CSV table of C-alpha atoms in Angstrom, one decimal:
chain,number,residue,atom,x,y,z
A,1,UNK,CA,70.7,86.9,108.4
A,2,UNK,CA,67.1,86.5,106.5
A,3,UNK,CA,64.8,83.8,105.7
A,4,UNK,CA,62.6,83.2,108.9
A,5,UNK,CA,60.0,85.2,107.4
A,6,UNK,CA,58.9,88.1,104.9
A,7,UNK,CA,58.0,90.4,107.2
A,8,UNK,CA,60.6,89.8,109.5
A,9,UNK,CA,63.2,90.1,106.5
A,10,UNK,CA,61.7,93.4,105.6
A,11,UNK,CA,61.4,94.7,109.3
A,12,UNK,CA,65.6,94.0,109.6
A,13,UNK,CA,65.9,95.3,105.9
A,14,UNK,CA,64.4,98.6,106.3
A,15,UNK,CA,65.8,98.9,110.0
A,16,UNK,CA,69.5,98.1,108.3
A,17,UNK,CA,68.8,100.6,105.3
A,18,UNK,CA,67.6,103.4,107.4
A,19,UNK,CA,71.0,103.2,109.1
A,20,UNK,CA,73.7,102.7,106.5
A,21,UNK,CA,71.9,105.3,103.9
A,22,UNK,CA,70.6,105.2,100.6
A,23,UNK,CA,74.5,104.6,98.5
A,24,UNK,CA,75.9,101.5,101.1
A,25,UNK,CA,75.2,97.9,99.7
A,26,UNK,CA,72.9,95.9,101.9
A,27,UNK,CA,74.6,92.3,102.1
A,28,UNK,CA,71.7,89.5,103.2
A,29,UNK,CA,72.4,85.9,104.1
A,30,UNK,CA,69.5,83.6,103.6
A,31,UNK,CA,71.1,80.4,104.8
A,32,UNK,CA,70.5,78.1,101.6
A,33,UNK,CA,66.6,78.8,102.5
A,34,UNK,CA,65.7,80.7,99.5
A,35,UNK,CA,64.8,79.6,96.0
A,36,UNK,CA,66.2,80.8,93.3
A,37,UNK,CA,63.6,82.9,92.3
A,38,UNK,CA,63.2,84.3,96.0
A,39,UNK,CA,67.2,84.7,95.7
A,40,UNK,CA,66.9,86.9,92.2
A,41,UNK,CA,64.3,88.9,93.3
A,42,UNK,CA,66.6,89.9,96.4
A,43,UNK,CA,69.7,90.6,94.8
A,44,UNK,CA,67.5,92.9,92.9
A,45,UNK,CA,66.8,95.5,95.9
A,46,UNK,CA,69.9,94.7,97.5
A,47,UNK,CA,72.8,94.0,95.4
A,48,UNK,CA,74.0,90.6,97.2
A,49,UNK,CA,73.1,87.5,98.1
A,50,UNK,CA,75.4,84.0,98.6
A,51,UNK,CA,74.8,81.8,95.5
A,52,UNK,CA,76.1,82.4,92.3
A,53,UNK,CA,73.3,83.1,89.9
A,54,UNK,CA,73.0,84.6,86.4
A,55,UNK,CA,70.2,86.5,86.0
A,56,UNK,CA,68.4,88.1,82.9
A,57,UNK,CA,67.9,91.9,83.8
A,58,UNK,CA,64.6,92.2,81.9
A,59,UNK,CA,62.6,89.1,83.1
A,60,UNK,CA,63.9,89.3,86.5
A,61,UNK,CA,64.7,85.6,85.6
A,62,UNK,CA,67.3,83.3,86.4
A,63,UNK,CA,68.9,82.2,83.3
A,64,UNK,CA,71.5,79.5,85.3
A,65,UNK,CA,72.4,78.6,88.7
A,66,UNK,CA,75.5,76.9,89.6
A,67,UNK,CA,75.5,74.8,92.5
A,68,UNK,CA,79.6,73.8,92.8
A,69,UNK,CA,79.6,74.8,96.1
A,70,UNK,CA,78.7,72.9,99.0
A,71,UNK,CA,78.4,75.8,101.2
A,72,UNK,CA,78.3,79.9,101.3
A,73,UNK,CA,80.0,81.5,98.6
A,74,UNK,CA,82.1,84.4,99.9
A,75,UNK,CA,84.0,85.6,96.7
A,76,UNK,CA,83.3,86.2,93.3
A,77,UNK,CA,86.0,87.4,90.3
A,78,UNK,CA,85.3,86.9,86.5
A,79,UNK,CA,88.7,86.5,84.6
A,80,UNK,CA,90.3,89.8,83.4
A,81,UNK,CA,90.0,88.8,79.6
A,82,UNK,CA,87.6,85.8,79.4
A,83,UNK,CA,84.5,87.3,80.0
A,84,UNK,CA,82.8,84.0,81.1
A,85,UNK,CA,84.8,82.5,83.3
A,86,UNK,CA,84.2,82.6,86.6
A,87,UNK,CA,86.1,82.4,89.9
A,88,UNK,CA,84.9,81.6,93.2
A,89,UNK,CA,85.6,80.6,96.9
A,90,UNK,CA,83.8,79.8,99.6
A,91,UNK,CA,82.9,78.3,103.0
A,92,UNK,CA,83.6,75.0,101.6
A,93,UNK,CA,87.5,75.7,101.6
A,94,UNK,CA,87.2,75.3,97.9
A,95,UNK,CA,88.4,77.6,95.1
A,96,UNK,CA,86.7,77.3,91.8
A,97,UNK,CA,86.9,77.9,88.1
A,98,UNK,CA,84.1,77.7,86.2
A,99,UNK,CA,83.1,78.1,82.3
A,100,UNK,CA,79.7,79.8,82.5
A,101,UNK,CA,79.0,78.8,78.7
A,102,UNK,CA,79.2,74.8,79.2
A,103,UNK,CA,79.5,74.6,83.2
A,104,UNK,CA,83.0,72.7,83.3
A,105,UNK,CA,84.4,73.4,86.2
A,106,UNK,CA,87.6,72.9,87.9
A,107,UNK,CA,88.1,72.8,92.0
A,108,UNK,CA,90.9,73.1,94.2
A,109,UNK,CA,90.9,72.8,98.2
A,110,UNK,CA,92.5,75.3,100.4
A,111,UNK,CA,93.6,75.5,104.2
A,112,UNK,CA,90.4,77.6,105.6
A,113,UNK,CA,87.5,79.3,104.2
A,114,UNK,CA,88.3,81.5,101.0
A,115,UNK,CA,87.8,85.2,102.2
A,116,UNK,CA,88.9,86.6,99.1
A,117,UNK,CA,90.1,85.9,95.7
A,118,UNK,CA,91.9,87.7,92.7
A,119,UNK,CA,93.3,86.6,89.4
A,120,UNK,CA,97.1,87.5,88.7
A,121,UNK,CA,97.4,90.4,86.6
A,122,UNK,CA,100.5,89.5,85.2
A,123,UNK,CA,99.6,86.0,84.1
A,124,UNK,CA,96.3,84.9,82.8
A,125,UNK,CA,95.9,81.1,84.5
A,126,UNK,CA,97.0,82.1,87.9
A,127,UNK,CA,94.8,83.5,90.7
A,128,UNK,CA,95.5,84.0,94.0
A,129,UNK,CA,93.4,83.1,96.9
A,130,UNK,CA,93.5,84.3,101.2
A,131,UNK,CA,92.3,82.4,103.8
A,132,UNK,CA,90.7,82.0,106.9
A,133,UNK,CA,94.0,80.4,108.2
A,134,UNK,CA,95.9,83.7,107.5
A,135,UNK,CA,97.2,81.8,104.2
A,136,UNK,CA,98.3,83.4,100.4
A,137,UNK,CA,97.7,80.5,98.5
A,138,UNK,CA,98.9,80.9,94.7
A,139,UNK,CA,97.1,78.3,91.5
A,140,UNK,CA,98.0,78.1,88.5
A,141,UNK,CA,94.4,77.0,86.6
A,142,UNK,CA,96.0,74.5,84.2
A,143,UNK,CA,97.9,72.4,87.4
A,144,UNK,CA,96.3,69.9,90.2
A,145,UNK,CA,98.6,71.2,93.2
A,146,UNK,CA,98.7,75.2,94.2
A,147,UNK,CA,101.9,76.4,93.2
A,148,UNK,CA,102.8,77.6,96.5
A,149,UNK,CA,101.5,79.2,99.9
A,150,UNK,CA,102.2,82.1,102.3
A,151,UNK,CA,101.9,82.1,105.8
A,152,UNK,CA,100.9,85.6,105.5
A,153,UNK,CA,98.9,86.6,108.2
A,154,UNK,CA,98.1,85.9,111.6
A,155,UNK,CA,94.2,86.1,111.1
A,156,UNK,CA,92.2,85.7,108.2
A,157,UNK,CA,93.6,87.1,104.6
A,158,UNK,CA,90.5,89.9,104.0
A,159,UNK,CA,92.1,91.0,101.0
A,160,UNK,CA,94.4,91.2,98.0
A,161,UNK,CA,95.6,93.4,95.3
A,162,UNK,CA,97.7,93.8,92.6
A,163,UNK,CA,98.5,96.9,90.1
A,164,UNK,CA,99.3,96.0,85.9
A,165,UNK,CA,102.3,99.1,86.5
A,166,UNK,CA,104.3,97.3,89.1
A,167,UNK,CA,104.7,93.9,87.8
A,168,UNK,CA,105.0,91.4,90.7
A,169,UNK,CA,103.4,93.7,93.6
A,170,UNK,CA,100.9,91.7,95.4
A,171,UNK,CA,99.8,93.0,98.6
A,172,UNK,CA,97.3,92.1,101.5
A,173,UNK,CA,95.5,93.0,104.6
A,174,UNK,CA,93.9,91.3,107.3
A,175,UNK,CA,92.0,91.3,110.4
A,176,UNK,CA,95.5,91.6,112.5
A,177,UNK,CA,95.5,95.2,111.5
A,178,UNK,CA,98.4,94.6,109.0
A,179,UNK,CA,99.6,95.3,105.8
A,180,UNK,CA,101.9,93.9,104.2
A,181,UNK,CA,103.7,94.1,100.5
A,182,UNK,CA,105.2,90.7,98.4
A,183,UNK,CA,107.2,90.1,95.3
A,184,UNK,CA,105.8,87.3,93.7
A,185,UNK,CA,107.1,87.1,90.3
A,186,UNK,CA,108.9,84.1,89.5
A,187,UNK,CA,106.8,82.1,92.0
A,188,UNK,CA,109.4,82.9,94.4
A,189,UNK,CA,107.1,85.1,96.7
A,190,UNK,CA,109.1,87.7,99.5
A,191,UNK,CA,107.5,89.9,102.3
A,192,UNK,CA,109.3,92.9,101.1
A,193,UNK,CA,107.4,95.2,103.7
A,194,UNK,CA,104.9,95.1,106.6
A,195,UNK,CA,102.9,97.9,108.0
A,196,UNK,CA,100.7,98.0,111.4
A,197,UNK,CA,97.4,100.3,111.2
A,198,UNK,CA,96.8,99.5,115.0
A,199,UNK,CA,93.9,102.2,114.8
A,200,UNK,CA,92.1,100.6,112.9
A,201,UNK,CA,91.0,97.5,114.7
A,202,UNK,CA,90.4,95.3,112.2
A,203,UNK,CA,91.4,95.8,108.2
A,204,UNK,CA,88.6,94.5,105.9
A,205,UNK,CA,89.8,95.6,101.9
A,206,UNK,CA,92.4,97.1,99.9
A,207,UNK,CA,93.0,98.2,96.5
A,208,UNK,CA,95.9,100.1,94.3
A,209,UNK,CA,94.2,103.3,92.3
A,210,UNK,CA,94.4,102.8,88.7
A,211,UNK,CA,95.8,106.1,88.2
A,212,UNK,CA,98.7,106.5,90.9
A,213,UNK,CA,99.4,102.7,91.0
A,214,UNK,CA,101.6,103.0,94.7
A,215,UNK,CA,98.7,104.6,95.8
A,216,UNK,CA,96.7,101.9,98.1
A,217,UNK,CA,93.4,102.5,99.8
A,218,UNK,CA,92.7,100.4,102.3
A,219,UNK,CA,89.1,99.5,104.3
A,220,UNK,CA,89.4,99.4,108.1
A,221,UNK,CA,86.8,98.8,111.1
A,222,UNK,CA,87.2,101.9,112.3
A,223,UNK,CA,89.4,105.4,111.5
A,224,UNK,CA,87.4,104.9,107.8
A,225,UNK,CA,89.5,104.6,104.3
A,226,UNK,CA,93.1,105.1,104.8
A,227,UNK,CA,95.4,105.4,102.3
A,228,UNK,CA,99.2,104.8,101.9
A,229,UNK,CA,101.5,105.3,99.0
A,230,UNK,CA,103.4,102.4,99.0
A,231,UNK,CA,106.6,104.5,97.4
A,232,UNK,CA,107.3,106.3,100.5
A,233,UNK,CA,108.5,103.0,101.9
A,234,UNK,CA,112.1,102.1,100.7
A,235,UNK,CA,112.0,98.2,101.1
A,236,UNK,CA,109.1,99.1,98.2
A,237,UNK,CA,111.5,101.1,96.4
A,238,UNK,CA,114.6,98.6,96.6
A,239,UNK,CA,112.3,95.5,95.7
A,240,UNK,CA,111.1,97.1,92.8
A,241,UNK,CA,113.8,100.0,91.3
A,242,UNK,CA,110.6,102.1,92.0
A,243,UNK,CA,111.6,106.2,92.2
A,244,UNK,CA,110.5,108.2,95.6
A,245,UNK,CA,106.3,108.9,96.1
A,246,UNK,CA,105.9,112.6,94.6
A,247,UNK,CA,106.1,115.1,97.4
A,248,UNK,CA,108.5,113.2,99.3
């Protein structure tokens, strides 16, 4: 949390820094006090700051600033192929699309706050947003109503993935130490696996290497990055006609 002050900001800052290193993204929340000059200029030395803003590189100068939200933004995804639009969710329990060349925008409310979003690999107009409320909620862009939603979790949904090489594989983590796998295609989603990482606390992120695409890395509070190839499980393999993880 900055704002209060400068110095005080840059007192916490370099405190902050001297402890996560040089290579670790220093996150700042300035609770809506900041311009959005004062915001640009921060996102500069740190890398993050809660307001969408586009910024031109050379002048240090914010070129727009879109103000959809009525509250922190927590997630940010540009569309896989449409390089300006723009996906968002925040504390407002709102997910939203928006067209960075002419501002249209397009807003859908959820159960909780969005903790993370991603678009669907395997369809171009549908995203898929986790919640505060332990929810998987699935929207197609071109519809009013979400097309469905997943009681997934028992805490809040801190992240989703999905792999272009195994069509239909969504899977999430959360702060109840789980994760868990679903088959999605057809809008007819299935848990088709769970898996407890009790020593890790609490799990925070998760994604599918590009390269070994049942290979999943997953974030945790404590024990570091774990990793699990999802092809050593054989609910996995079933669900998805998938062949055994190499080396098993």
């Amino acid at each position: 949390k900055v704002g209060v002050s400068i110095e005080d900001d840059m007192r916490r800052a370099e405190l902050i820094r001297s402890l996560i290193g040089p290579d670790n993204k220093l996150m700042m929340d300035a609770n809506q006090i900041w311009d959005v000059k004062e915001a640009v200029v921060s996102t500069q030395s740190t890398g993050w700051y809660q307001r969408r803003v586009r910024g031109d590189l050379e002048t240090g100068l914010a070129k727009e600033c879109l103000t959809h939200h009525k509250d922190k933004v927590q997630t940010l995804c540009w569309h896989l192929a449409e390089g300006t639009t723009l996906l968002s969710g925040g504390y407002d329990q709102t997910c939203q699309v928006t067209d960075c060349r002419t501002k249209n925008n397009k807003c859908w409310y959820v159960d909780g706050e969005v903790e993370h979003l991603i678009w669907d690999v395997s369809n171009p107009f549908s995203f898929f947003a986790g919640t505060s409320e332990g929810s998987v909620i699935a929207i197609d862009i071109r519809q009013e109503n979400p097309l469905y939603t997943i009681a997934a979790h028992d805490n809040e949904v801190s992240g989703l993935a999905m792999t272009k090489l195994v069509p239909g594989l969504l899977a999430t983590c959360s702060a109840d130490k789980a994760v868990k796998l679903w088959h999605v295609a057809d809008n007819k989603p299935s848990c088709v696996t769970s898996r407890a990482f009790p020593e890790a606390v609490s799990l925070h992120c998760l994604a599918f290497c590009p390269d070994h695409p049942t290979m999943l890395a997953i974030g945790a509070l404590q024990g570091g990055l774990l990793m699990w190839d999802v092809a050593s499980n054989k609910e996995f393999r079933d669900a998805f006609n998938h062949p055994t993880a190499v080396g098993s």
